[in-house]
CSV table of C-alpha atoms and ligand atoms in Angstrom, one decimal:
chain,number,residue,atom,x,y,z
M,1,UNK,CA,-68.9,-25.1,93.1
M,2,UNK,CA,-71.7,-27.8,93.5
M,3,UNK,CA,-73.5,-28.7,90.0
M,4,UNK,CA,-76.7,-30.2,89.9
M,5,UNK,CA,-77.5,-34.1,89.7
M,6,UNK,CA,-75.7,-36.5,87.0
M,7,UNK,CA,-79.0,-37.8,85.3
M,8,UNK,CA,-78.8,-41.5,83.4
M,9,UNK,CA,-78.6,-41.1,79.5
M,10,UNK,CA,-80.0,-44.6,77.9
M,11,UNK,CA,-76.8,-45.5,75.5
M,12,UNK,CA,-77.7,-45.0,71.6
M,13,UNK,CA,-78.9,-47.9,69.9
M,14,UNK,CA,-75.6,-50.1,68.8
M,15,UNK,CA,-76.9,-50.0,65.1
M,16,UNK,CA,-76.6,-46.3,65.1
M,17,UNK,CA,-74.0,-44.6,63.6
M,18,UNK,CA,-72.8,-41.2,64.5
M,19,UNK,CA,-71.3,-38.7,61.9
M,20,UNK,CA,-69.5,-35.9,63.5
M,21,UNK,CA,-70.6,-33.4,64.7
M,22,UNK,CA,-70.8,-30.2,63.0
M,23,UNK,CA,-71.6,-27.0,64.2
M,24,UNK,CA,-71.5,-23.2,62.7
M,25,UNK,CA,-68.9,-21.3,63.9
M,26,UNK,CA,-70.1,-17.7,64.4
M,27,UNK,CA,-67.0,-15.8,63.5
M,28,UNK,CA,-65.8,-18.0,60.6
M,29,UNK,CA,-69.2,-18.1,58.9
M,30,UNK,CA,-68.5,-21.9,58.3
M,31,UNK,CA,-69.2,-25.5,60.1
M,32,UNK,CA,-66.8,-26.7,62.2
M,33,UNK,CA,-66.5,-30.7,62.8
M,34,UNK,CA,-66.0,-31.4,66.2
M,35,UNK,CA,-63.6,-34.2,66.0
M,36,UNK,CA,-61.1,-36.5,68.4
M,37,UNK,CA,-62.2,-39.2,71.0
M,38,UNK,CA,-62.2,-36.1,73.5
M,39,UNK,CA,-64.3,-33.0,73.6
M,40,UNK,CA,-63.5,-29.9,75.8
M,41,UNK,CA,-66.7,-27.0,76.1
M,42,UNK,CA,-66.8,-24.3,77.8
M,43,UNK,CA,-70.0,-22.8,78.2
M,44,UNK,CA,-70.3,-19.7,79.4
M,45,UNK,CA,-73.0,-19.7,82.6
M,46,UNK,CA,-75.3,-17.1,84.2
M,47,UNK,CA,-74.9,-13.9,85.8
M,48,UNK,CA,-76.7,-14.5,88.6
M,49,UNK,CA,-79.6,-12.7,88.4
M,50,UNK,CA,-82.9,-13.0,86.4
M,51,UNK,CA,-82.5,-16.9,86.7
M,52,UNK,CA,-83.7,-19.0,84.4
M,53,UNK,CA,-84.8,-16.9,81.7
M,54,UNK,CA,-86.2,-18.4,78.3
M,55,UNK,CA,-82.3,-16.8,76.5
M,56,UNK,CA,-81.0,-18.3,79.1
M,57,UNK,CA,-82.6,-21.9,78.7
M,58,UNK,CA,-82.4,-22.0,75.1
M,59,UNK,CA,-78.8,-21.6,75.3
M,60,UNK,CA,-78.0,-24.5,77.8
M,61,UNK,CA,-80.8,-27.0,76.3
M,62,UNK,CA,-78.9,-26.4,73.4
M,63,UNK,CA,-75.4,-26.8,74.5
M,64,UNK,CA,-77.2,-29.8,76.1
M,65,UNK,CA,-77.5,-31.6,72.6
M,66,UNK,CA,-74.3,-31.3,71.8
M,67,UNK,CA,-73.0,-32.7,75.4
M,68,UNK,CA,-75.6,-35.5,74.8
M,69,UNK,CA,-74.9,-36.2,71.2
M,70,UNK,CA,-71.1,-36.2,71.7
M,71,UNK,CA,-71.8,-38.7,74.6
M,72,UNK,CA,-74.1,-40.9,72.7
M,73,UNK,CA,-71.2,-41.5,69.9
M,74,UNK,CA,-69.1,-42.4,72.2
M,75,UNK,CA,-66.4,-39.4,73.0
M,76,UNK,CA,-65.6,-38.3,76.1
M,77,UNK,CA,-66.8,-34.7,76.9
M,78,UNK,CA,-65.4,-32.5,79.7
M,79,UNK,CA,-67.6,-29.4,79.7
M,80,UNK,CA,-67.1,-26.3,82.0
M,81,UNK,CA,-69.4,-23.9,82.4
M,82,UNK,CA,-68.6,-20.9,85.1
M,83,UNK,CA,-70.7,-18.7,87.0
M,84,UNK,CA,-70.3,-15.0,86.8
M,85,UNK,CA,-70.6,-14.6,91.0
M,86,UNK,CA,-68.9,-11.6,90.7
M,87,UNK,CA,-69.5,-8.9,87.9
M,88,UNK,CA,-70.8,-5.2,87.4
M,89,UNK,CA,-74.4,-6.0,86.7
M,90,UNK,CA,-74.8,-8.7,89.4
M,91,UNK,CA,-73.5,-5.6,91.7
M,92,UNK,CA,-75.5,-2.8,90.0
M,93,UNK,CA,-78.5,-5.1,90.0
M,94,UNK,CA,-78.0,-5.8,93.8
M,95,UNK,CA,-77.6,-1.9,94.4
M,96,UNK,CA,-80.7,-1.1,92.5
M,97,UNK,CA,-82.5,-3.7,94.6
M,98,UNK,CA,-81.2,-2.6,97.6
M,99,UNK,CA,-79.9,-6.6,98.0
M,100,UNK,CA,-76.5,-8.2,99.3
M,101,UNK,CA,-74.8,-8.8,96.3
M,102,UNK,CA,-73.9,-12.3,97.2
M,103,UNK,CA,-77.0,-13.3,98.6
M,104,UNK,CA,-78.8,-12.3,95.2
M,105,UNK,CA,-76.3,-14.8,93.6
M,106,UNK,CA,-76.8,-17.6,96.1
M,107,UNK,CA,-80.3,-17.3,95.7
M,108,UNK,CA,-80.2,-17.1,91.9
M,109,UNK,CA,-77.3,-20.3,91.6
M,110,UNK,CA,-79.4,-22.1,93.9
M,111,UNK,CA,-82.9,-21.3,91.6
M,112,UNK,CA,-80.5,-22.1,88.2
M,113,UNK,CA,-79.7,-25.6,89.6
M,114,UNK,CA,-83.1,-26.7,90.2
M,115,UNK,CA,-84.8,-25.4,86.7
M,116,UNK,CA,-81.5,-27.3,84.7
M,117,UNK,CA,-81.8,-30.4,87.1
M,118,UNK,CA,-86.0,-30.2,86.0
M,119,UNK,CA,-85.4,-29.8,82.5
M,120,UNK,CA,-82.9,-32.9,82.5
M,121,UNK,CA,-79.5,-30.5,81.1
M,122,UNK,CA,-76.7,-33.6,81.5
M,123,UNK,CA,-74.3,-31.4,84.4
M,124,UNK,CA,-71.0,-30.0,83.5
M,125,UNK,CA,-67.9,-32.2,84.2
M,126,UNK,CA,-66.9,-28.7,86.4
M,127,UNK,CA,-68.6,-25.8,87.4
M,128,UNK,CA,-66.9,-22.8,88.6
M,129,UNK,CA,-67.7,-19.5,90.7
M,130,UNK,CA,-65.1,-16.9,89.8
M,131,UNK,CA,-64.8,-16.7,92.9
M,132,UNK,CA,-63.5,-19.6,93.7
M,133,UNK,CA,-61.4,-19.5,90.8
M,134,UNK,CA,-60.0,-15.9,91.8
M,135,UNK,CA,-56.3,-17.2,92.9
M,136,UNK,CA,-56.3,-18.9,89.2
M,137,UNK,CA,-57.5,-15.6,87.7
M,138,UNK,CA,-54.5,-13.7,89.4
M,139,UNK,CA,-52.0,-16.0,88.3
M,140,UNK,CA,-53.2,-15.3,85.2
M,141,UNK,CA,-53.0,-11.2,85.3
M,142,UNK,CA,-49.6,-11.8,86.6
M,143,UNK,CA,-48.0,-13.4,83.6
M,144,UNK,CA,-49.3,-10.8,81.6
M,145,UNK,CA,-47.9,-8.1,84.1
M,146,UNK,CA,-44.3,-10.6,83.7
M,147,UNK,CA,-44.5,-10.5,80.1
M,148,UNK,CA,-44.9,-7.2,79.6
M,149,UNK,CA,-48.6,-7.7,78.1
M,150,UNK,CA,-50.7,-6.2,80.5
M,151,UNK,CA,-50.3,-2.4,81.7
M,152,UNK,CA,-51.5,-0.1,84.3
M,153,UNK,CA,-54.0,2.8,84.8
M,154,UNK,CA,-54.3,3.6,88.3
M,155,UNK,CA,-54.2,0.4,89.5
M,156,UNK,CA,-56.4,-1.0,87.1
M,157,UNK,CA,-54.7,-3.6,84.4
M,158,UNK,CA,-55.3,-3.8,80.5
M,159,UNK,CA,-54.6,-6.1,77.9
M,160,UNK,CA,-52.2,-4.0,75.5
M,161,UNK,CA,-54.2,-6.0,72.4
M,162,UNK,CA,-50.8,-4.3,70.0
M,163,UNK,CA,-49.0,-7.0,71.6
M,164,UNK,CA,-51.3,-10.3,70.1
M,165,UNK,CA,-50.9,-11.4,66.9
M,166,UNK,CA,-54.0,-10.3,64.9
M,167,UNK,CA,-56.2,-9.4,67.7
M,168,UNK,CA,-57.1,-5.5,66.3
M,169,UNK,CA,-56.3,-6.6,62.2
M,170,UNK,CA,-58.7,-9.8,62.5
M,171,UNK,CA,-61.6,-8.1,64.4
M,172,UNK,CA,-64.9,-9.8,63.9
M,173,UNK,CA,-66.5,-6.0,62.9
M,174,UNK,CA,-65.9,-2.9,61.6
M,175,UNK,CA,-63.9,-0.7,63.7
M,176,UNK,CA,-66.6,1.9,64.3
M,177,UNK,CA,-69.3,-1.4,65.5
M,178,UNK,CA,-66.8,-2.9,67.7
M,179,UNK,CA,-66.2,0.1,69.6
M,180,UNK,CA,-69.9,0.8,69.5
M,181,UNK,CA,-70.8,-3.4,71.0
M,182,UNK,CA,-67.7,-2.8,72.8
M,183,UNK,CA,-69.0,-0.2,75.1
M,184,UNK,CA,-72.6,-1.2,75.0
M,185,UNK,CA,-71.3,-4.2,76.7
M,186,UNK,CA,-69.6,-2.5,79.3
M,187,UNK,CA,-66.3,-1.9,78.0
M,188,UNK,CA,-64.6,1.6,78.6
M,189,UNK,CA,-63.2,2.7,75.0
M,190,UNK,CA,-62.7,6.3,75.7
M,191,UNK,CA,-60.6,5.7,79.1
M,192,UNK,CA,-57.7,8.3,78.8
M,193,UNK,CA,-54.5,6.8,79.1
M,194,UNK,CA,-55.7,3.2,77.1
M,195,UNK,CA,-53.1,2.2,74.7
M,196,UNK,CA,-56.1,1.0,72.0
M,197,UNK,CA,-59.9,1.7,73.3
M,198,UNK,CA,-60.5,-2.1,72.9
M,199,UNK,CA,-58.0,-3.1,75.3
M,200,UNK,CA,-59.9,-5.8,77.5
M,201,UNK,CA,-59.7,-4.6,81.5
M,202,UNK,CA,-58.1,-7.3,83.3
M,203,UNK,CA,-58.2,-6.1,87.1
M,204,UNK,CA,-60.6,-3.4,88.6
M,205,UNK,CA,-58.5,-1.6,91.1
M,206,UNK,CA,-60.3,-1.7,94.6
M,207,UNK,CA,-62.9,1.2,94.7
M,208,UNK,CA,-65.4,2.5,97.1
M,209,UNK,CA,-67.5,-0.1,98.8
M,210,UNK,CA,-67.4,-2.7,96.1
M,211,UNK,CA,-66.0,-6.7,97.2
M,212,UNK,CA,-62.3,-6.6,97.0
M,213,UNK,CA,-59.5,-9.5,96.9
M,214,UNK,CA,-55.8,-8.7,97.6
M,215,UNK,CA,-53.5,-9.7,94.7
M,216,UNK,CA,-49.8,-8.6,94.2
M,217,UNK,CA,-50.6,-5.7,91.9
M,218,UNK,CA,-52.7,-4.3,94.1
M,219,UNK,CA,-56.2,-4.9,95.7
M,220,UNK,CA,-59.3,-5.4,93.2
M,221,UNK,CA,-61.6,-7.8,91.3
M,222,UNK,CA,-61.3,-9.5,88.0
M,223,UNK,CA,-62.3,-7.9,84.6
M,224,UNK,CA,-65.3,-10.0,82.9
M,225,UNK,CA,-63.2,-11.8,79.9
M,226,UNK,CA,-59.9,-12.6,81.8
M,227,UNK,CA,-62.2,-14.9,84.5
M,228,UNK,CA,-63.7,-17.0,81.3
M,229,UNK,CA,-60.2,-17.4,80.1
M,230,UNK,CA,-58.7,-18.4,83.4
M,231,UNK,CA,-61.7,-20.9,84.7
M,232,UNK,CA,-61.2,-22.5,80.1
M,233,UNK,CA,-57.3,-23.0,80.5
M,234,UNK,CA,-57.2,-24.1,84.3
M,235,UNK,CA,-59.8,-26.4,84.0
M,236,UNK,CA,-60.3,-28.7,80.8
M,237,UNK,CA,-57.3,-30.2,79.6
M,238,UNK,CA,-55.6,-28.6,76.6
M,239,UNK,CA,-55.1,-29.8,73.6
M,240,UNK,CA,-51.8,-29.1,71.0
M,241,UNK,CA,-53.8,-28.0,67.8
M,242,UNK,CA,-56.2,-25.0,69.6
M,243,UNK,CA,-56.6,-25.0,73.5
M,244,UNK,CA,-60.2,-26.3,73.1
M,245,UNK,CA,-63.0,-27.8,70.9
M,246,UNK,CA,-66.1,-25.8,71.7
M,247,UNK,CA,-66.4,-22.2,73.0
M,248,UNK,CA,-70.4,-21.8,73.8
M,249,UNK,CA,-72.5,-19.3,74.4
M,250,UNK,CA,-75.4,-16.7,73.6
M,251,UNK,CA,-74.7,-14.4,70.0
M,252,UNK,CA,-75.1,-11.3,72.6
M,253,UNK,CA,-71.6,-12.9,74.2
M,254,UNK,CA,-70.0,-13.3,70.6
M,255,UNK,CA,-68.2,-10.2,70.6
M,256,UNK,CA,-66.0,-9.0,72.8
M,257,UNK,CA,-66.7,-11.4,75.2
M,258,UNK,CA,-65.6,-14.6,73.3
M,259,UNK,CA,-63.2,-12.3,70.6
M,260,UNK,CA,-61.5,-11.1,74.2
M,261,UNK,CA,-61.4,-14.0,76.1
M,262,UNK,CA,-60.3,-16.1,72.8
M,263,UNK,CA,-57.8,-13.3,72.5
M,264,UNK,CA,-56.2,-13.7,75.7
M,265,UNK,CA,-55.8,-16.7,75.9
M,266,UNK,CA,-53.8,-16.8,72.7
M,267,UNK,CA,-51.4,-14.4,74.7
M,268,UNK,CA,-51.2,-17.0,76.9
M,269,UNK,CA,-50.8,-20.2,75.4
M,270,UNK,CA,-49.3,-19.0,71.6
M,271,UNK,CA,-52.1,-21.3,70.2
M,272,UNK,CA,-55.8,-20.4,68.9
M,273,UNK,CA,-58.3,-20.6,71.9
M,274,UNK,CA,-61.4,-22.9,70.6
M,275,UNK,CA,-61.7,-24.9,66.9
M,276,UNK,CA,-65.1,-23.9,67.1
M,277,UNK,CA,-67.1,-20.7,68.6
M,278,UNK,CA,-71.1,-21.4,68.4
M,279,UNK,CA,-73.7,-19.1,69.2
M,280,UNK,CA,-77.1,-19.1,70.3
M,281,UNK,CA,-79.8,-16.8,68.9
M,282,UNK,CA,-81.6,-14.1,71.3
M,283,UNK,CA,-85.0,-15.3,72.7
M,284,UNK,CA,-87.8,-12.4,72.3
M,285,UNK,CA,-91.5,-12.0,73.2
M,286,UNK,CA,-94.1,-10.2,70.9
M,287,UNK,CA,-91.4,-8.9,68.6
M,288,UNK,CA,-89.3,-7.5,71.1
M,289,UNK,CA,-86.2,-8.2,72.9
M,290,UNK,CA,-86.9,-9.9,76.5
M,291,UNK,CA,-85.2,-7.4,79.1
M,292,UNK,CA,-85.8,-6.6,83.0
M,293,UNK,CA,-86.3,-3.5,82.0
M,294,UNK,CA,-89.4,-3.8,79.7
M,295,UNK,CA,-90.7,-6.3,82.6
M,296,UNK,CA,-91.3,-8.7,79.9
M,297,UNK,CA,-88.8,-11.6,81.0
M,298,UNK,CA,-90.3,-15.2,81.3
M,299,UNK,CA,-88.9,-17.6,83.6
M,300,UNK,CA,-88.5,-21.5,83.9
M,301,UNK,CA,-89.4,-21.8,87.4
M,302,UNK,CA,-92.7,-19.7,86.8
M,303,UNK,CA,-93.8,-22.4,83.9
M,304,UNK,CA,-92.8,-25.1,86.0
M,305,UNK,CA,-94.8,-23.9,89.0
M,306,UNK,CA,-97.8,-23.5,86.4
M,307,UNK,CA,-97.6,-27.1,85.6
M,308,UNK,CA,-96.1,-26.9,81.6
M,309,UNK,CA,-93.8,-29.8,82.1
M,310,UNK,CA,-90.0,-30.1,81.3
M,311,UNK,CA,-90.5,-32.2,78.2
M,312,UNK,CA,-92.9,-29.5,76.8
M,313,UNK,CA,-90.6,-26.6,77.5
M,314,UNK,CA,-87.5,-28.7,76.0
M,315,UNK,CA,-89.8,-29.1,72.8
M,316,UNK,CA,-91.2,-25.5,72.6
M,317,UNK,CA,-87.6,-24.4,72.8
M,318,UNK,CA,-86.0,-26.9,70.3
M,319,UNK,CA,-88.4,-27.1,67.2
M,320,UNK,CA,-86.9,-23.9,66.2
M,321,UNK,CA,-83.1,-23.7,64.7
M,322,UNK,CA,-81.0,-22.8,67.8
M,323,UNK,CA,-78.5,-20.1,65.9
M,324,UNK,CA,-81.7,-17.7,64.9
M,325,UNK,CA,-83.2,-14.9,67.1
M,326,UNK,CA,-86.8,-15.6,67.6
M,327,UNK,CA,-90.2,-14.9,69.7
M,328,UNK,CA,-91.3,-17.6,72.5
M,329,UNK,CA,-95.1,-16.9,72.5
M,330,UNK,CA,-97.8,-19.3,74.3
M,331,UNK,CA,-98.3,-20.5,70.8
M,332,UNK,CA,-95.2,-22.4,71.3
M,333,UNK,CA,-95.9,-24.4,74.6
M,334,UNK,CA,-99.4,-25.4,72.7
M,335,UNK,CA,-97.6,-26.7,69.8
M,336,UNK,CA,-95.3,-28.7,72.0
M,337,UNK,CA,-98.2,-29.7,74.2
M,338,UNK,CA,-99.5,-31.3,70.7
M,339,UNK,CA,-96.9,-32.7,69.7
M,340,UNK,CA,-96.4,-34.5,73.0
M,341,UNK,CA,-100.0,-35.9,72.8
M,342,UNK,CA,-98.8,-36.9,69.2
M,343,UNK,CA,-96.0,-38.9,70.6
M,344,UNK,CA,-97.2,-40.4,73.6
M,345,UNK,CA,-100.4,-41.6,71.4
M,346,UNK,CA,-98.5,-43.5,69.0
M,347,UNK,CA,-96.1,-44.7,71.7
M,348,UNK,CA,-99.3,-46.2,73.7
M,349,UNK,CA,-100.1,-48.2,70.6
M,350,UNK,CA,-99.1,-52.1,70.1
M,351,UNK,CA,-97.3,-51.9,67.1
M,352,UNK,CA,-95.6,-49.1,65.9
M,353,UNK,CA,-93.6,-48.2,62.6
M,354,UNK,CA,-90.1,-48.8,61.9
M,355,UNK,CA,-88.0,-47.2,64.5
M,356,UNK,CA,-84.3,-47.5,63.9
M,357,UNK,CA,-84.4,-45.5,60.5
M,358,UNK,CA,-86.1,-43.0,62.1
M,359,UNK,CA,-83.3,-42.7,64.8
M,360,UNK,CA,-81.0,-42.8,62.3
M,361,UNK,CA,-82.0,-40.0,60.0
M,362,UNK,CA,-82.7,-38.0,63.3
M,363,UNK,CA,-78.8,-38.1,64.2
M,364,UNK,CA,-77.4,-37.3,60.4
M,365,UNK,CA,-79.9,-34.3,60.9
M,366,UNK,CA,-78.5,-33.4,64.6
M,367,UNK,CA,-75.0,-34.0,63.3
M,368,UNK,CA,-75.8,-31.2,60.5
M,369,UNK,CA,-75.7,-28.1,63.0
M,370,UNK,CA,-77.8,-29.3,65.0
M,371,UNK,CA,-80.9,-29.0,62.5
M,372,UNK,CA,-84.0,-29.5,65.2
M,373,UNK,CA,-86.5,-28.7,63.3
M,374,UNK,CA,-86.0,-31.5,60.8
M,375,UNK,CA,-85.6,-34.3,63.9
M,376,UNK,CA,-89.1,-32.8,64.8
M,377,UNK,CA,-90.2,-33.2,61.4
M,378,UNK,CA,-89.0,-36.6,61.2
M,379,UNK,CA,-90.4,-38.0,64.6
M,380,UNK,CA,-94.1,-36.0,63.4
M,381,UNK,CA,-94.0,-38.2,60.2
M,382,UNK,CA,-93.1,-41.6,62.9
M,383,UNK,CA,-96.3,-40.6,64.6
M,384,UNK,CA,-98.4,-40.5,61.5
M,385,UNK,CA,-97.0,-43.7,59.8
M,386,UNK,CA,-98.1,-45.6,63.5
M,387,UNK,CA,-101.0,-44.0,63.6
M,388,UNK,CA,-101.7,-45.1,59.7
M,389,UNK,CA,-101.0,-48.7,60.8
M,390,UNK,CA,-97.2,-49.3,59.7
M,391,UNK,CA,-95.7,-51.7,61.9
M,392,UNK,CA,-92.5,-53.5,62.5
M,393,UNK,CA,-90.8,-50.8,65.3
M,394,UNK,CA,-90.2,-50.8,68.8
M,395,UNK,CA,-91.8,-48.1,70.9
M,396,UNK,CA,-89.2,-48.2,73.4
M,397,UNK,CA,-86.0,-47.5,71.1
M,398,UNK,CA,-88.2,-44.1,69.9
M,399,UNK,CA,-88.7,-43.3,73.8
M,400,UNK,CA,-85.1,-43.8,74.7
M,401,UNK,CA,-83.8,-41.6,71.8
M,402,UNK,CA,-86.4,-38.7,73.0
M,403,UNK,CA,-84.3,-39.3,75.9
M,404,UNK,CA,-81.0,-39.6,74.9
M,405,UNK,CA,-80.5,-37.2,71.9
M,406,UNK,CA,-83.2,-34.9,73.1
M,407,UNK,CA,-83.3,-35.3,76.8
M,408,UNK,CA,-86.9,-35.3,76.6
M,409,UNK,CA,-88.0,-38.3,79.5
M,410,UNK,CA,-91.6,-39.2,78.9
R,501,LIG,ZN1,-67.8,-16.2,79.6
């Protein structure tokens, strides 16, 4: 599927040096080091509907540091990210709208690619419909029809979880809250004839009006984890110790989304799915959760066509840590409006303080989970030492880092 345009990211500074990366990884409670010369992500992408929302945008600018910071130290990165084009809430949301399904998700892939390509997001090395990727997905179901994994209720295929080592003893929650999330999050736990109520669907058997694809176990469309799975190990190159680095993503997709798909995939391959499995926190407005619902979503492309530029939306969603739930208020795009005006100001002047410390301490703090708030508090104390007169910098080595570690182009 097309991405959106490769954008130039000014090289680091040779005198920088890059500790690795670490990031927290959600279901081990502990940081994770990202290590080797190469890098595989998957990120998981948009439904497509209610594009770009601020949940949405925090999670890919965020993703979008690591992809740049990995870059900048000098490993290569293949990142994937899919789009859901075919899905139960893309076709309830169609339904309800009285929409063709697909054309809702042109319209919204279409709108998603212009408000990543205006906030600067680097582009993944491949992005994938499932659709496109529905042969691959098959394949897929059928070696765990072959092996005996996967079983059928009325046409419809399950993951018999029994059969993977660990997958019900190691689950990330209680029992009780896993089978609460899992059918919150459209899972079906009380399905008669299920061998455990978490077993993962795999195929949807053909039924009434909805899009169909033939496959040799009958006509039907892919369950939601098996096409994340599919699009991971067909399309970034696997590695011996786990099958990938970095499994990314919002903390609503944690569980079972990622503990399914991770799961599978470890059917698939005998080997752990990602070394690392971060989250990002859920974006709210005036204490409550943003939903279509309570009519209270906020979009990119309405900020954009009000005139708050990228930089300042890349800064109002940044300051704050990127694992913690929190509120995006006004208050936040004034505060990143200031603190532009802070920067530009002491990047206007003829001298500015030292620079390459700065830069420095800025990565060791990315490096540490990705600790934002601390880079912001850094470059804030670069504008204050300029403004007080220190000298001996170079303006343009601050403006490039903006750019490459933050992807924030003045
Ligand atoms: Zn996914």
């Amino acid at each position: 599927m097309l991405s959106w345009p490769d954008r130039y990211m000014p090289p680091a500074p040779k005198e920088i040096i890059h500790p690795e990366l670490n990031l927290l990884d959600s279901f081990q409670r502990r940081k994770i080091p990202l290590s080797g010369d190469e890098i595989s992500i998957y990120v998981c992408g948009i439904t497509p509907y209610d594009a770009t929302h601020m949940g949405h945008a925090a999670t890919y600018l965020t993703f979008d540091l690591v992809h740049r910071y990995l870059k900048a130290s000098g490993k290569r990165v293949i990142l994937v990210q899919n789009v859901t084009d075919i899905d139960d809430p893309l076709l309830e949301r169609a339904s309800k709208d009285r929409q063709d399904w697909s054309d809702l998700a042109q319209s919204q892939i279409e709108l998603f690619r212009e408000d990543m390509t205006s906030l600067s997001v680097l582009p993944p090395t491949a992005y994938r419909g499932v659709i496109e990727a529905i042969d691959e997905i098959i394949d897929l179901v059928s070696d765990f029809i072959k092996s005996g994994k996967g079983y059928q209720i009325d046409g419809d295929i399950y993951l018999d979880l029994a059969q993977v080592d660990g997958a019900i003893s190691n689950l990330p929650l209680s029992p009780d809250q896993a089978l609460q999330i899992f059918q919150e999050r459209g899972g079906d736990p009380s399905r008669v004839g299920k061998r455990h109520p978490l077993d993962p669907l795999l195929w949807k058997a053909r039924r009434g009006d909805d899009p169909f694809w033939p496959a040799p176990f009958g006509e039907g469309r892919p369950g939601w984890h098996i096409e994340c799975t599919s699009i991971a190990l067909k399309n970034l190159p696997r590695a011996t110790v786990t099958s990938i680095s970095l499994q990314a993503g919002g903390s609503d997709l944690m569980f079972p989304h990622h503990y399914m798909t991770g799961i599978q995939a470890k059917a698939l391959t005998g080997i752990e799915f990602a070394s690392c499995y971060a989250h990002t926190g859920m974006i709210g407005l005036n204490g409550e959760k943003m939903s279509k619902s309570k009519g209270n979503l906020v979009f990119i492309s309405k900020l954009r066509h009000e005139g708050v530029s990228p930089a300042v939306i890349r800064i109002a969603l940044l300051k704050q840590k990127y694992s913690i739930d929190r509120m995006w208020s006004e208050e936040l795009i004034h505060e990143a409006e200031e603190f532009l005006a802070k920067i530009l100001s002491a990047l206007s002047r003829q001298e500015v303080a030292p620079a390459l410390q700065v830069i420095q301490a800025m990565v060791k703090a990315l490096a540490d989970d990705l600790d934002t708030p601390k880079v912001f508090e850094l470059l804030s104390s670069w504008c204050e030492r300029t403004e007080g007169g220190e000298v001996g910098g170079s303006a343009g080595e601050i403006s490039r880092a903006l750019d490459t570690y933050l992807g924030i182009v003045l």
